[in-house]
mmCIF file of C-alpha atoms in Angstrom:
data_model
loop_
_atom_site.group_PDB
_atom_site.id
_atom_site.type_symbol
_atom_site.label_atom_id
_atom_site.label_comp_id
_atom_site.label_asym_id
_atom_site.label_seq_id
_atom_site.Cartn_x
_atom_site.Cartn_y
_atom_site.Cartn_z
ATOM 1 C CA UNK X 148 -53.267 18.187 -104.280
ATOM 2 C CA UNK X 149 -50.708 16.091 -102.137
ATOM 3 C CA UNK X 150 -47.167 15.724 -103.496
ATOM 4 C CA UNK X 151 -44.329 13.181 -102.772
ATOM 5 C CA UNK X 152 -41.469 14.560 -101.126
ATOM 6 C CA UNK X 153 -38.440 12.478 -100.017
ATOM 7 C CA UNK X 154 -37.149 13.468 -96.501
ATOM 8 C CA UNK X 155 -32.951 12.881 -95.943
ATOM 9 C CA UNK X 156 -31.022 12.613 -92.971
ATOM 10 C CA UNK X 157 -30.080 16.831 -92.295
ATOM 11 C CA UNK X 158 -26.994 18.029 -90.946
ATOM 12 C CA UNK X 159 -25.962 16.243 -87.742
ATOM 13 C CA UNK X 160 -22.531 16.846 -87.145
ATOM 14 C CA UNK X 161 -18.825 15.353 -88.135
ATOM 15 C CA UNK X 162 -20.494 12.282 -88.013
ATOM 16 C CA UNK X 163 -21.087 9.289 -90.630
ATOM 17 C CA UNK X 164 -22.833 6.102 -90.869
ATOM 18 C CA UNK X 165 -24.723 6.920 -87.619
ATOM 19 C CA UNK X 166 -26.707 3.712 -86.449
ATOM 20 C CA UNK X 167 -30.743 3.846 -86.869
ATOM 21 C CA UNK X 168 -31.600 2.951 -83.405
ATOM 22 C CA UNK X 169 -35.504 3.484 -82.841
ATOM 23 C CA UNK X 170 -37.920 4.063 -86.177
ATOM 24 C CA UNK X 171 -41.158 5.551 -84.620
ATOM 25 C CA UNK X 172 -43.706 5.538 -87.756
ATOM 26 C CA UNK X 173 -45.023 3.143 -90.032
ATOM 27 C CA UNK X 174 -46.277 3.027 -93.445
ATOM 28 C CA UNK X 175 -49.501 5.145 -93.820
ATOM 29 C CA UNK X 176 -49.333 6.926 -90.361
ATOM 30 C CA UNK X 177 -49.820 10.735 -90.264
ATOM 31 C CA UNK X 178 -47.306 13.097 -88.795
ATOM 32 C CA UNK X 179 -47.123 16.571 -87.718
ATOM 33 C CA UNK X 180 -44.489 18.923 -88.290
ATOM 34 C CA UNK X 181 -41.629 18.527 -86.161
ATOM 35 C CA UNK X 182 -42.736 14.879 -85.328
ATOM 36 C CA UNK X 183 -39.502 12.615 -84.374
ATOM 37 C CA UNK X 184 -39.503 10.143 -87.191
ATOM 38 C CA UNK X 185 -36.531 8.044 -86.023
ATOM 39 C CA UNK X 186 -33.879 7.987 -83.780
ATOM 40 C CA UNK X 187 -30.307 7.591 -84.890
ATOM 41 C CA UNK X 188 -27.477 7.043 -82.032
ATOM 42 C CA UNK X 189 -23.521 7.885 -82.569
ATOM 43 C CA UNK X 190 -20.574 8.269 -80.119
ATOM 44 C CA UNK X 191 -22.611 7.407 -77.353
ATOM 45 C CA UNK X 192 -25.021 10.427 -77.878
ATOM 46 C CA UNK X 193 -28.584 10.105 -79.482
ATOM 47 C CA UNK X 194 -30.897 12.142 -81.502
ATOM 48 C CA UNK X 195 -34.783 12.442 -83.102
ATOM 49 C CA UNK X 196 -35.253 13.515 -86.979
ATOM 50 C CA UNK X 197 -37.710 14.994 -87.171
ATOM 51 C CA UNK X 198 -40.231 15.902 -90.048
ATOM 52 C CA UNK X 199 -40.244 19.070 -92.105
ATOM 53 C CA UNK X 200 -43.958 18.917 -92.809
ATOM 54 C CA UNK X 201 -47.315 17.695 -91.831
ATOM 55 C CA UNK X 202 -48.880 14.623 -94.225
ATOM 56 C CA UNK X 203 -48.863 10.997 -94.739
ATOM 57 C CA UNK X 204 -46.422 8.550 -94.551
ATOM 58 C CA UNK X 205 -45.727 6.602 -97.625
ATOM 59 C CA UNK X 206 -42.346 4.615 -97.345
ATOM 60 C CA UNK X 207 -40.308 4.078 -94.541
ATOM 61 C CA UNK X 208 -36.689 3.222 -96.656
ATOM 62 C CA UNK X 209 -34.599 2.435 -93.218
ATOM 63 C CA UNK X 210 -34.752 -0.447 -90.824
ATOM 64 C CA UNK X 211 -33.671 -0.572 -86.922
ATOM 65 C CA UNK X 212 -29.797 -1.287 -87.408
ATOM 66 C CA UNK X 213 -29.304 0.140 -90.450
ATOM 67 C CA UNK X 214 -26.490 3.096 -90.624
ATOM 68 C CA UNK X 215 -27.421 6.277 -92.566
ATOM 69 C CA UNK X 216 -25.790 9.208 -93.215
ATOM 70 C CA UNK X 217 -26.053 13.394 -94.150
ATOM 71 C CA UNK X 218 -27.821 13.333 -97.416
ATOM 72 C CA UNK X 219 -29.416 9.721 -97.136
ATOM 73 C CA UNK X 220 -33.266 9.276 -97.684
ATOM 74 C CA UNK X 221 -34.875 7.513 -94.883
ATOM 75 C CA UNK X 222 -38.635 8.266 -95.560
ATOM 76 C CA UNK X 223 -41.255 9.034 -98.402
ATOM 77 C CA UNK X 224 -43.737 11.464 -97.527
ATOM 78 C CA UNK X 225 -47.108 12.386 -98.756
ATOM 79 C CA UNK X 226 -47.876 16.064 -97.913
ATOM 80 C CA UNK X 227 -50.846 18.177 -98.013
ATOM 81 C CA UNK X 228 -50.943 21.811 -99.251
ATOM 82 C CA UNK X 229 -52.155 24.577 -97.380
ATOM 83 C CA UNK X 230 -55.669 24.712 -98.595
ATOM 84 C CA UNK X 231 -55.891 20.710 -97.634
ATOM 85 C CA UNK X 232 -54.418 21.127 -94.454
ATOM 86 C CA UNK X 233 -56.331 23.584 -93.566
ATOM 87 C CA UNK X 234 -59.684 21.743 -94.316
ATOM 88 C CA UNK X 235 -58.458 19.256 -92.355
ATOM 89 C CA UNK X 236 -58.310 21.122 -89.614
ATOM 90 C CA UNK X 237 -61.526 22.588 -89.972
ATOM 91 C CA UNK X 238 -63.114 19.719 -89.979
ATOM 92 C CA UNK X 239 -61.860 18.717 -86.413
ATOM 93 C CA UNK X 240 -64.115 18.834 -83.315
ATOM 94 C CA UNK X 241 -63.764 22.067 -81.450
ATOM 95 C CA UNK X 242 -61.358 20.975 -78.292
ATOM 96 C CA UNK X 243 -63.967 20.364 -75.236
ATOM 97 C CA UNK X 244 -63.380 23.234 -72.430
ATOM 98 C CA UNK X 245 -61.861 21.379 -69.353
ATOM 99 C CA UNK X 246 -63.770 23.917 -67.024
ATOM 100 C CA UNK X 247 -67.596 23.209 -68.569
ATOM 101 C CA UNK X 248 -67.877 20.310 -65.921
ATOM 102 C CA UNK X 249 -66.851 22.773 -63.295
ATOM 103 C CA UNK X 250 -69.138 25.205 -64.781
ATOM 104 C CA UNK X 251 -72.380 23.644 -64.722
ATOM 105 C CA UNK X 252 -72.757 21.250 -67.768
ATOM 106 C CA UNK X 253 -76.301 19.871 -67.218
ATOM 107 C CA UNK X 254 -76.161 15.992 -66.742
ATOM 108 C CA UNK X 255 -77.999 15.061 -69.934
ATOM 109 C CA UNK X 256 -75.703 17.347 -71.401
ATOM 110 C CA UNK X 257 -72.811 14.613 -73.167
ATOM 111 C CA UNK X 258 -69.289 15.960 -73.669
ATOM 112 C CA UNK X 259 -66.610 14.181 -75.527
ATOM 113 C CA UNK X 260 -63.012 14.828 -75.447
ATOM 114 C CA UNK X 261 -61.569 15.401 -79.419
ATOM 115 C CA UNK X 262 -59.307 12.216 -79.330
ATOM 116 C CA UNK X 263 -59.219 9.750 -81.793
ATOM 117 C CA UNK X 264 -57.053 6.219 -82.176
ATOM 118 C CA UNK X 265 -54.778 7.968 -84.157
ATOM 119 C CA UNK X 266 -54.228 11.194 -82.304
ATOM 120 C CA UNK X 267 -53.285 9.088 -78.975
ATOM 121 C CA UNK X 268 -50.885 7.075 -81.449
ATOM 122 C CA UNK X 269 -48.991 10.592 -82.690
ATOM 123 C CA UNK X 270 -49.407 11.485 -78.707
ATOM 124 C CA UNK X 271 -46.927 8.863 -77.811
ATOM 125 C CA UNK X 272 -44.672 9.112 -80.465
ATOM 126 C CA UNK X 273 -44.327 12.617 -79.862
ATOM 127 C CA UNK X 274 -42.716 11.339 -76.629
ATOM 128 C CA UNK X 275 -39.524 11.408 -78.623
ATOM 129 C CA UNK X 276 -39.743 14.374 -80.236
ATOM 130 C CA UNK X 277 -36.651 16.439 -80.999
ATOM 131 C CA UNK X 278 -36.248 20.234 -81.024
ATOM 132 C CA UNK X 279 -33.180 22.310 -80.347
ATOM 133 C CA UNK X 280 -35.250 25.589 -80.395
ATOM 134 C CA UNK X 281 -36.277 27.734 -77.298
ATOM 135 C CA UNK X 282 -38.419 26.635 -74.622
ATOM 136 C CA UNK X 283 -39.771 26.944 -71.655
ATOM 137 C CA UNK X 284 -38.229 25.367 -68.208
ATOM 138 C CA UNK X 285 -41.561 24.456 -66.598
ATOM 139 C CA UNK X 286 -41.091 22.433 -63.674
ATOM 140 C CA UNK X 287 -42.706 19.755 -63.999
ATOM 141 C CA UNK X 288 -45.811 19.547 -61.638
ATOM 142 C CA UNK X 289 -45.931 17.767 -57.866
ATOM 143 C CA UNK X 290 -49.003 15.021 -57.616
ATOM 144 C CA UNK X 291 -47.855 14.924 -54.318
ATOM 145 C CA UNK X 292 -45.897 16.831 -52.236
ATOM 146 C CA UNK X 293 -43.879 14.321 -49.798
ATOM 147 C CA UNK X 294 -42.785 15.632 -46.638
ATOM 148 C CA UNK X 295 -39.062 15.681 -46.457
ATOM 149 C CA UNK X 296 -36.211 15.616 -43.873
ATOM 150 C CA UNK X 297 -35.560 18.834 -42.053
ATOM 151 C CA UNK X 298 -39.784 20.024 -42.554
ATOM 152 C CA UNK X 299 -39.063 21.269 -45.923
ATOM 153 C CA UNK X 300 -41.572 20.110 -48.260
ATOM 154 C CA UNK X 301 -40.845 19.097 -51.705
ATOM 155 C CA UNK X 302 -41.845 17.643 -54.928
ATOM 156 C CA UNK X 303 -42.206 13.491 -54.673
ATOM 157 C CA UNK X 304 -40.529 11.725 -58.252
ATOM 158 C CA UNK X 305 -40.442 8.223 -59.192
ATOM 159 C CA UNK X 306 -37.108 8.027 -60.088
ATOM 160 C CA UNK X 307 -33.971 10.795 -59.487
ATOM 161 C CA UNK X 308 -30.988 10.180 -61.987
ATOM 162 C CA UNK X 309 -28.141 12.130 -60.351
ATOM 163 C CA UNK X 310 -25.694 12.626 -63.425
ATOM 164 C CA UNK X 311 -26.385 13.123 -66.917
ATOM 165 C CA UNK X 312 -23.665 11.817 -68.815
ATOM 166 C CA UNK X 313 -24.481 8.832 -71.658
ATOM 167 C CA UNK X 314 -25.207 6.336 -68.580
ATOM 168 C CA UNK X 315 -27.753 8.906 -66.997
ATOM 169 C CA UNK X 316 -29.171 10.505 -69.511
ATOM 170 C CA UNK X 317 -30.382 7.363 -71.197
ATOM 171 C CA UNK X 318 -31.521 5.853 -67.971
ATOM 172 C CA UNK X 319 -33.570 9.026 -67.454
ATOM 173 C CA UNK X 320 -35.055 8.764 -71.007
ATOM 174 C CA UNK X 321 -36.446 5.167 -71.125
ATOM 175 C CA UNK X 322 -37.672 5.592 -67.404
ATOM 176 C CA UNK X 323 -39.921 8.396 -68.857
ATOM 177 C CA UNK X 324 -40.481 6.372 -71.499
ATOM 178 C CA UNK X 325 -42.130 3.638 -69.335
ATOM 179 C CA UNK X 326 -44.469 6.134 -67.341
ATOM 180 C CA UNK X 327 -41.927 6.823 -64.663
ATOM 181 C CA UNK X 328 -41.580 10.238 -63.002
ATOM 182 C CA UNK X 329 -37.965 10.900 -63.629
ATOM 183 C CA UNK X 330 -35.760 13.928 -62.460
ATOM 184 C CA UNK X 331 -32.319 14.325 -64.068
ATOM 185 C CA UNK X 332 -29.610 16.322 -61.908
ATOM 186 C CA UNK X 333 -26.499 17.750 -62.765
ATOM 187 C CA UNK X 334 -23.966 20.433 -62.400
ATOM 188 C CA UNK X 335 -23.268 20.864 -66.044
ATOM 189 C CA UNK X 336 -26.294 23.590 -67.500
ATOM 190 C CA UNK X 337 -25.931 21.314 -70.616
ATOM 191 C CA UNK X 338 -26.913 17.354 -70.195
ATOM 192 C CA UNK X 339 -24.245 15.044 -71.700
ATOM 193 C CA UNK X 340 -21.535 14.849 -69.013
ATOM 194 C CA UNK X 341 -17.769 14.510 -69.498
ATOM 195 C CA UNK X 342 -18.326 12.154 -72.329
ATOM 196 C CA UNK X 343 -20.166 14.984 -74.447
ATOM 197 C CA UNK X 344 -19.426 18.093 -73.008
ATOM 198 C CA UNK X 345 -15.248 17.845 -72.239
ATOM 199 C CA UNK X 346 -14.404 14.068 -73.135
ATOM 200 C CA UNK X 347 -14.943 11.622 -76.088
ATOM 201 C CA UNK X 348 -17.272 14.688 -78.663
ATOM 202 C CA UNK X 349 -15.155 17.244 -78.307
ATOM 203 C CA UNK X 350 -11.467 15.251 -78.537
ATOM 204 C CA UNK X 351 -12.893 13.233 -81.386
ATOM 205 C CA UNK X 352 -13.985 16.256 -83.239
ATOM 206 C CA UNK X 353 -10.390 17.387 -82.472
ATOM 207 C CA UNK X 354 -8.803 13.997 -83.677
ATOM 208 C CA UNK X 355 -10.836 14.089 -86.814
ATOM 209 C CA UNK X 356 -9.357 17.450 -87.993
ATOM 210 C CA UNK X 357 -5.160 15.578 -86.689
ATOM 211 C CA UNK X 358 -6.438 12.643 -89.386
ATOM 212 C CA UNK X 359 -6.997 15.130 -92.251
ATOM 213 C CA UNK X 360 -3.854 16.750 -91.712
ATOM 214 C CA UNK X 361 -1.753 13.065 -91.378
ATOM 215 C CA UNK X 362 -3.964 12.125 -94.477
ATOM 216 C CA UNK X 363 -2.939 14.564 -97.051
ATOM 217 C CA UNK X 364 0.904 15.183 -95.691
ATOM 218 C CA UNK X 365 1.107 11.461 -96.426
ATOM 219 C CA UNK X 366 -0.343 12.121 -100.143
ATOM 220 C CA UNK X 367 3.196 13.351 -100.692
ATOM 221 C CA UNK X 368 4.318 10.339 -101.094
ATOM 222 C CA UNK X 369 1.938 9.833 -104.431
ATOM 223 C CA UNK X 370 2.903 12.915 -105.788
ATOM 224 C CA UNK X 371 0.202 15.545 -104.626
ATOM 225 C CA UNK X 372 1.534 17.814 -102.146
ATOM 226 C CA UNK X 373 -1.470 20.131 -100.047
ATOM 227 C CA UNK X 374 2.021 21.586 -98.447
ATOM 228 C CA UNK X 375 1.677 22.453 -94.540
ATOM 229 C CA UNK X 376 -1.656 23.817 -93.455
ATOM 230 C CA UNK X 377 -2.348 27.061 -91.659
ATOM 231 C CA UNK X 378 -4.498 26.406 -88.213
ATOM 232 C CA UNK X 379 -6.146 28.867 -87.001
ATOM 233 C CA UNK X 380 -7.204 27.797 -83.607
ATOM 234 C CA UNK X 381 -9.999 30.300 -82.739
ATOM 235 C CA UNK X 382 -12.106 28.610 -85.425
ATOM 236 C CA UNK X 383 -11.258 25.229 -85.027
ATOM 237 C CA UNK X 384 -12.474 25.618 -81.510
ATOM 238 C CA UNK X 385 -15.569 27.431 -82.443
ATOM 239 C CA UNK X 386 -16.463 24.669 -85.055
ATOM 240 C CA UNK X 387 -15.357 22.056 -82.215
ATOM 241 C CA UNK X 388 -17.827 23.825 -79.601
ATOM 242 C CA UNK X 389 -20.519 23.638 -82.737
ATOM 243 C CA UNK X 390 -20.041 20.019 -82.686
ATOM 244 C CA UNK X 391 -20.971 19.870 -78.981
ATOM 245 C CA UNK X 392 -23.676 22.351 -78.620
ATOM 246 C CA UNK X 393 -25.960 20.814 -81.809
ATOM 247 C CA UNK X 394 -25.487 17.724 -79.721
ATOM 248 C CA UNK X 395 -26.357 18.806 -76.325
ATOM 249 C CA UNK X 396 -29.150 21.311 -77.443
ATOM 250 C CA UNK X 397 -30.587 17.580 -78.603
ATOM 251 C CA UNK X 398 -30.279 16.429 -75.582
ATOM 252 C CA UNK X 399 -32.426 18.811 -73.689
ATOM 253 C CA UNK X 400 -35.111 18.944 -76.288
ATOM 254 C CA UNK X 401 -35.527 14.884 -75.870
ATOM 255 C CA UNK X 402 -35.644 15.835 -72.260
ATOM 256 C CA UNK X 403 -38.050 18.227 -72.592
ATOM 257 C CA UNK X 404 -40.494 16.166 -75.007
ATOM 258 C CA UNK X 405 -40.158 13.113 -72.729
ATOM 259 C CA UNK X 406 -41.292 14.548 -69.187
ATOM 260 C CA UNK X 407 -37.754 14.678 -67.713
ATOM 261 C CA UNK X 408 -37.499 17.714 -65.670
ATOM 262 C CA UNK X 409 -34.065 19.012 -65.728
ATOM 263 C CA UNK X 410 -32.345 20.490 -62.714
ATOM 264 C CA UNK X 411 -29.006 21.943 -62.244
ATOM 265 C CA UNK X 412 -27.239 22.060 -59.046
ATOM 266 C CA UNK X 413 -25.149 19.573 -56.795
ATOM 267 C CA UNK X 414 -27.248 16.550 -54.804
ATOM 268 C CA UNK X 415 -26.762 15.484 -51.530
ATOM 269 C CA UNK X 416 -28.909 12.547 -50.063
ATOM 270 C CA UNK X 417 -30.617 13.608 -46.746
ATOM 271 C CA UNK X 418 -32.048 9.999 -46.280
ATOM 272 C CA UNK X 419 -32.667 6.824 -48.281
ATOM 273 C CA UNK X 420 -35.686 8.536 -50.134
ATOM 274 C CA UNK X 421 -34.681 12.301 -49.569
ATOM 275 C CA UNK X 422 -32.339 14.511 -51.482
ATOM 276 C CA UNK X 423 -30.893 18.476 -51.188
ATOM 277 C CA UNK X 424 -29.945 20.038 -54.438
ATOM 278 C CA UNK X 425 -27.888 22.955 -54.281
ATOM 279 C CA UNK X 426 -28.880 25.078 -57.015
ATOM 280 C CA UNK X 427 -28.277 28.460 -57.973
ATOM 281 C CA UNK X 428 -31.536 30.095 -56.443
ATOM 282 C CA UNK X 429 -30.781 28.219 -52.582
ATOM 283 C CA UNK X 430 -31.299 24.569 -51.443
ATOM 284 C CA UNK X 431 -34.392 22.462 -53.367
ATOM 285 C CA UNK X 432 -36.068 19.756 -51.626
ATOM 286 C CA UNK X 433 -36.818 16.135 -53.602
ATOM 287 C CA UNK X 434 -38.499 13.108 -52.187
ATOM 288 C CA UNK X 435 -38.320 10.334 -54.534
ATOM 289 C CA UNK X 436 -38.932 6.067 -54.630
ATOM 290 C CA UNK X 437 -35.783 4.984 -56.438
ATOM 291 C CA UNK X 438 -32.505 6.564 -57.265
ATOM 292 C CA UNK X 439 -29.728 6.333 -59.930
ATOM 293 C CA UNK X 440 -26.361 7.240 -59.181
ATOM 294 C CA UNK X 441 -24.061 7.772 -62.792
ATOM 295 C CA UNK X 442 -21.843 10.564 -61.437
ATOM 296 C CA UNK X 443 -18.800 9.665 -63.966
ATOM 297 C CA UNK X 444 -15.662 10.531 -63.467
ATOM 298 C CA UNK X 445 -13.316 14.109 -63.830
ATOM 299 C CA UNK X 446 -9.600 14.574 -63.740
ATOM 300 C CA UNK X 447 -7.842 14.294 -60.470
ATOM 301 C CA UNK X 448 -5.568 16.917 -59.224
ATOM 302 C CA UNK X 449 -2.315 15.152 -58.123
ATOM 303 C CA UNK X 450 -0.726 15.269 -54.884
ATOM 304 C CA UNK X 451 2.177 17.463 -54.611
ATOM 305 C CA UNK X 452 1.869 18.812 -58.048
ATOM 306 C CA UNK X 453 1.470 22.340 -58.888
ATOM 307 C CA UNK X 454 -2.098 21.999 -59.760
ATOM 308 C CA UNK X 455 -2.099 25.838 -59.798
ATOM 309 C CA UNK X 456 0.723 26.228 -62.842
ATOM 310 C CA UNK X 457 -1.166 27.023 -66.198
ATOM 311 C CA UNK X 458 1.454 24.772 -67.665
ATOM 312 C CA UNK X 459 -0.476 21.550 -65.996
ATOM 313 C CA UNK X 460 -3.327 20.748 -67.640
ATOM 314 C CA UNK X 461 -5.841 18.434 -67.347
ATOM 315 C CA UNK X 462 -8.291 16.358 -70.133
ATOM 316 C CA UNK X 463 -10.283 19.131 -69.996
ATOM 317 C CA UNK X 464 -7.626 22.357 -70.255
ATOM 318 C CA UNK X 465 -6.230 20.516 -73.304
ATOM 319 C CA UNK X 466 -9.666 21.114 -75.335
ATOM 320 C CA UNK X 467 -9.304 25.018 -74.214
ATOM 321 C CA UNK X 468 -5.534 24.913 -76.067
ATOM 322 C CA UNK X 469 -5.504 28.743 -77.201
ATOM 323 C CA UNK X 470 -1.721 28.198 -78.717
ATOM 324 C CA UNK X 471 0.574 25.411 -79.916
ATOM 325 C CA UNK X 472 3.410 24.227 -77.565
ATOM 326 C CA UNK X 473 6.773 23.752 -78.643
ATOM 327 C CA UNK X 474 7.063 20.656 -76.622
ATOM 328 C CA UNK X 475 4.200 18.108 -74.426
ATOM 329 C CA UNK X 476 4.122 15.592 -72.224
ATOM 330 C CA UNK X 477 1.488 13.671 -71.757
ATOM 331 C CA UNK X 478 1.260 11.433 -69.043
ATOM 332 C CA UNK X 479 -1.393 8.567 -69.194
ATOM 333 C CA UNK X 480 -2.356 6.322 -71.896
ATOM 334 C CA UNK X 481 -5.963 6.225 -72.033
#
């Protein structure tokens, strides 16, 4: 007998009154399990809800623009026990075997493929779907193998986005999006770039835990003293690395469900449609129509400095801080 179950935004982070960017079902649509539901978008990072559970949809309770939070309802479901579910199924034309044709199907033989209106609806939604679970780093097949500068041959893209910081990744993801055959390079084995990896995530986090501690020391004041807190700094950079990783594991699985293949080395262009990757197994090979360059930026190592002295640091050396300094400077204002 179906039941009404409310589905809330889960844990996503240190993060609050995240912006509903994308909702990506309707009123009386059917959804799988794991189907993204909507997308929600904060610090410059994005990410898929998806559902718990198979059934129908009843109410959608958030609107494009709208800012939710941990805890906040953003869809009614119907659902479907087990014994309905799996009648369901059952009821389902057996999947045609793609080799039959190959295999001598007579011609007054007639063979129809099991897809409905609303399977190739869930089909493209599931476009977007979001899983930060295992998978498997299938390359993503050639239609046709270009030849290349210096006789190598190698796979022929649409579009190569070299960098996959916010500008890259997102340029990667709507490409895909609009049928494009997108590959997204960069050094980093996680997607995200400075911004999410070493830059604006990670400080913020960081920040956010400075604000609590200015926050209650100034509670004083009104008579409730918390007295001086005890940091440990192994954990606050464990939970600060938490932060990240839910974030970039996102990433990849949006990657992954979109048709962006992923690869990780260093790109250098060969020719105006020709690139060499230098990735951890040797050199890789890419032909491709149109390019995207969002490389970012990284800290600069002065010029007569002692870039070498572990008391130097850089943006990124300051998120690594394993102890307290007596004294700082910090030059630069941004």
């Amino acid at each position: 007998m179906p039941t009404t179950m409310e589905i809330a935004v889960p844990d996503i982070g240190d993060f609050s009154e995240v912006e509903v960017i994308e909702v990506l079902v309707a009123a009386g649509d059917r959804i799988e399990p794991e189907q993204p539901l909507m997308t929600l978008e904060s610090d410059k990072a994005s990410m898929d809800i998806p559902a718990p559970r198979a059934g129908v949809v009843r109410t959608v309770r958030v609107a494009v623009g709208d800012r939710v939070s941990e805890g906040d309802v953003i869809v009614e479901l119907e659902t479907e026990d087990e014994e309905d579910a799996s009648k369901r199924a059952s009821e389902r034309p057996a999947p045609v075997d793609a080799t039959s044709e190959a295999t001598g199907a007579s011609d007054d033989e007639t063979v129809t493929a099991d897809v409905d209106e609303e399977d190739a609806g869930e089909t493209d939604r599931d476009a977007a779907y979001f899983d930060v679970g295992e998978h498997d780093e299938t390359e993503v097949a050639s239609a046709s193998p270009t030849q290349v500068d210096g006789g190598e041959r190698g796979e022929r893209v649409d579009l190569v986005v070299i960098g996959a910081g916010p500008g890259g990744y997102t340029a990667a993801f709507r490409a895909a999006d609009l049928g494009l055959k997108t590959v997204l390079i960069d050094r980093r084995t996680t997607l995200g770039g400075v911004c999410l990896n070493v830059g604006c995530i990670p400080s913020k986090a960081l920040l956010h835990t400075a604000e609590v501690i200015t926050a209650t020391r100034e509670m004083r004041s009104h008579g409730l003293d918390f007295g001086e807190p005890s940091i440990d700094l192994q954990k606050l950079a464990g939970w600060k690395d938490g932060v990240v990783g839910q974030l970039t594991k996102g990433l990849a699985g949006l990657a992954r469900q979109r048709g962006v293949e992923v690869i990780t080395g260093a790109a250098r262009f060969e020719s105006p449609h020709a690139l060499a990757i230098q990735t951890g197994s040797g050199t890789q090979h890419l032909a491709f129509e149109h390019a995207i360059v969002a490389v970012g930026s990284e800290p600069v190592s002065l010029p007569g400095f002692p870039n070498d002295d572990e008391r130097l640091w850089d943006s990124t050396d300051a998120l690594k801080l394993g102890s307290v300094p007596r004294s700082l400077l910090v030059i630069g204002g941004g």
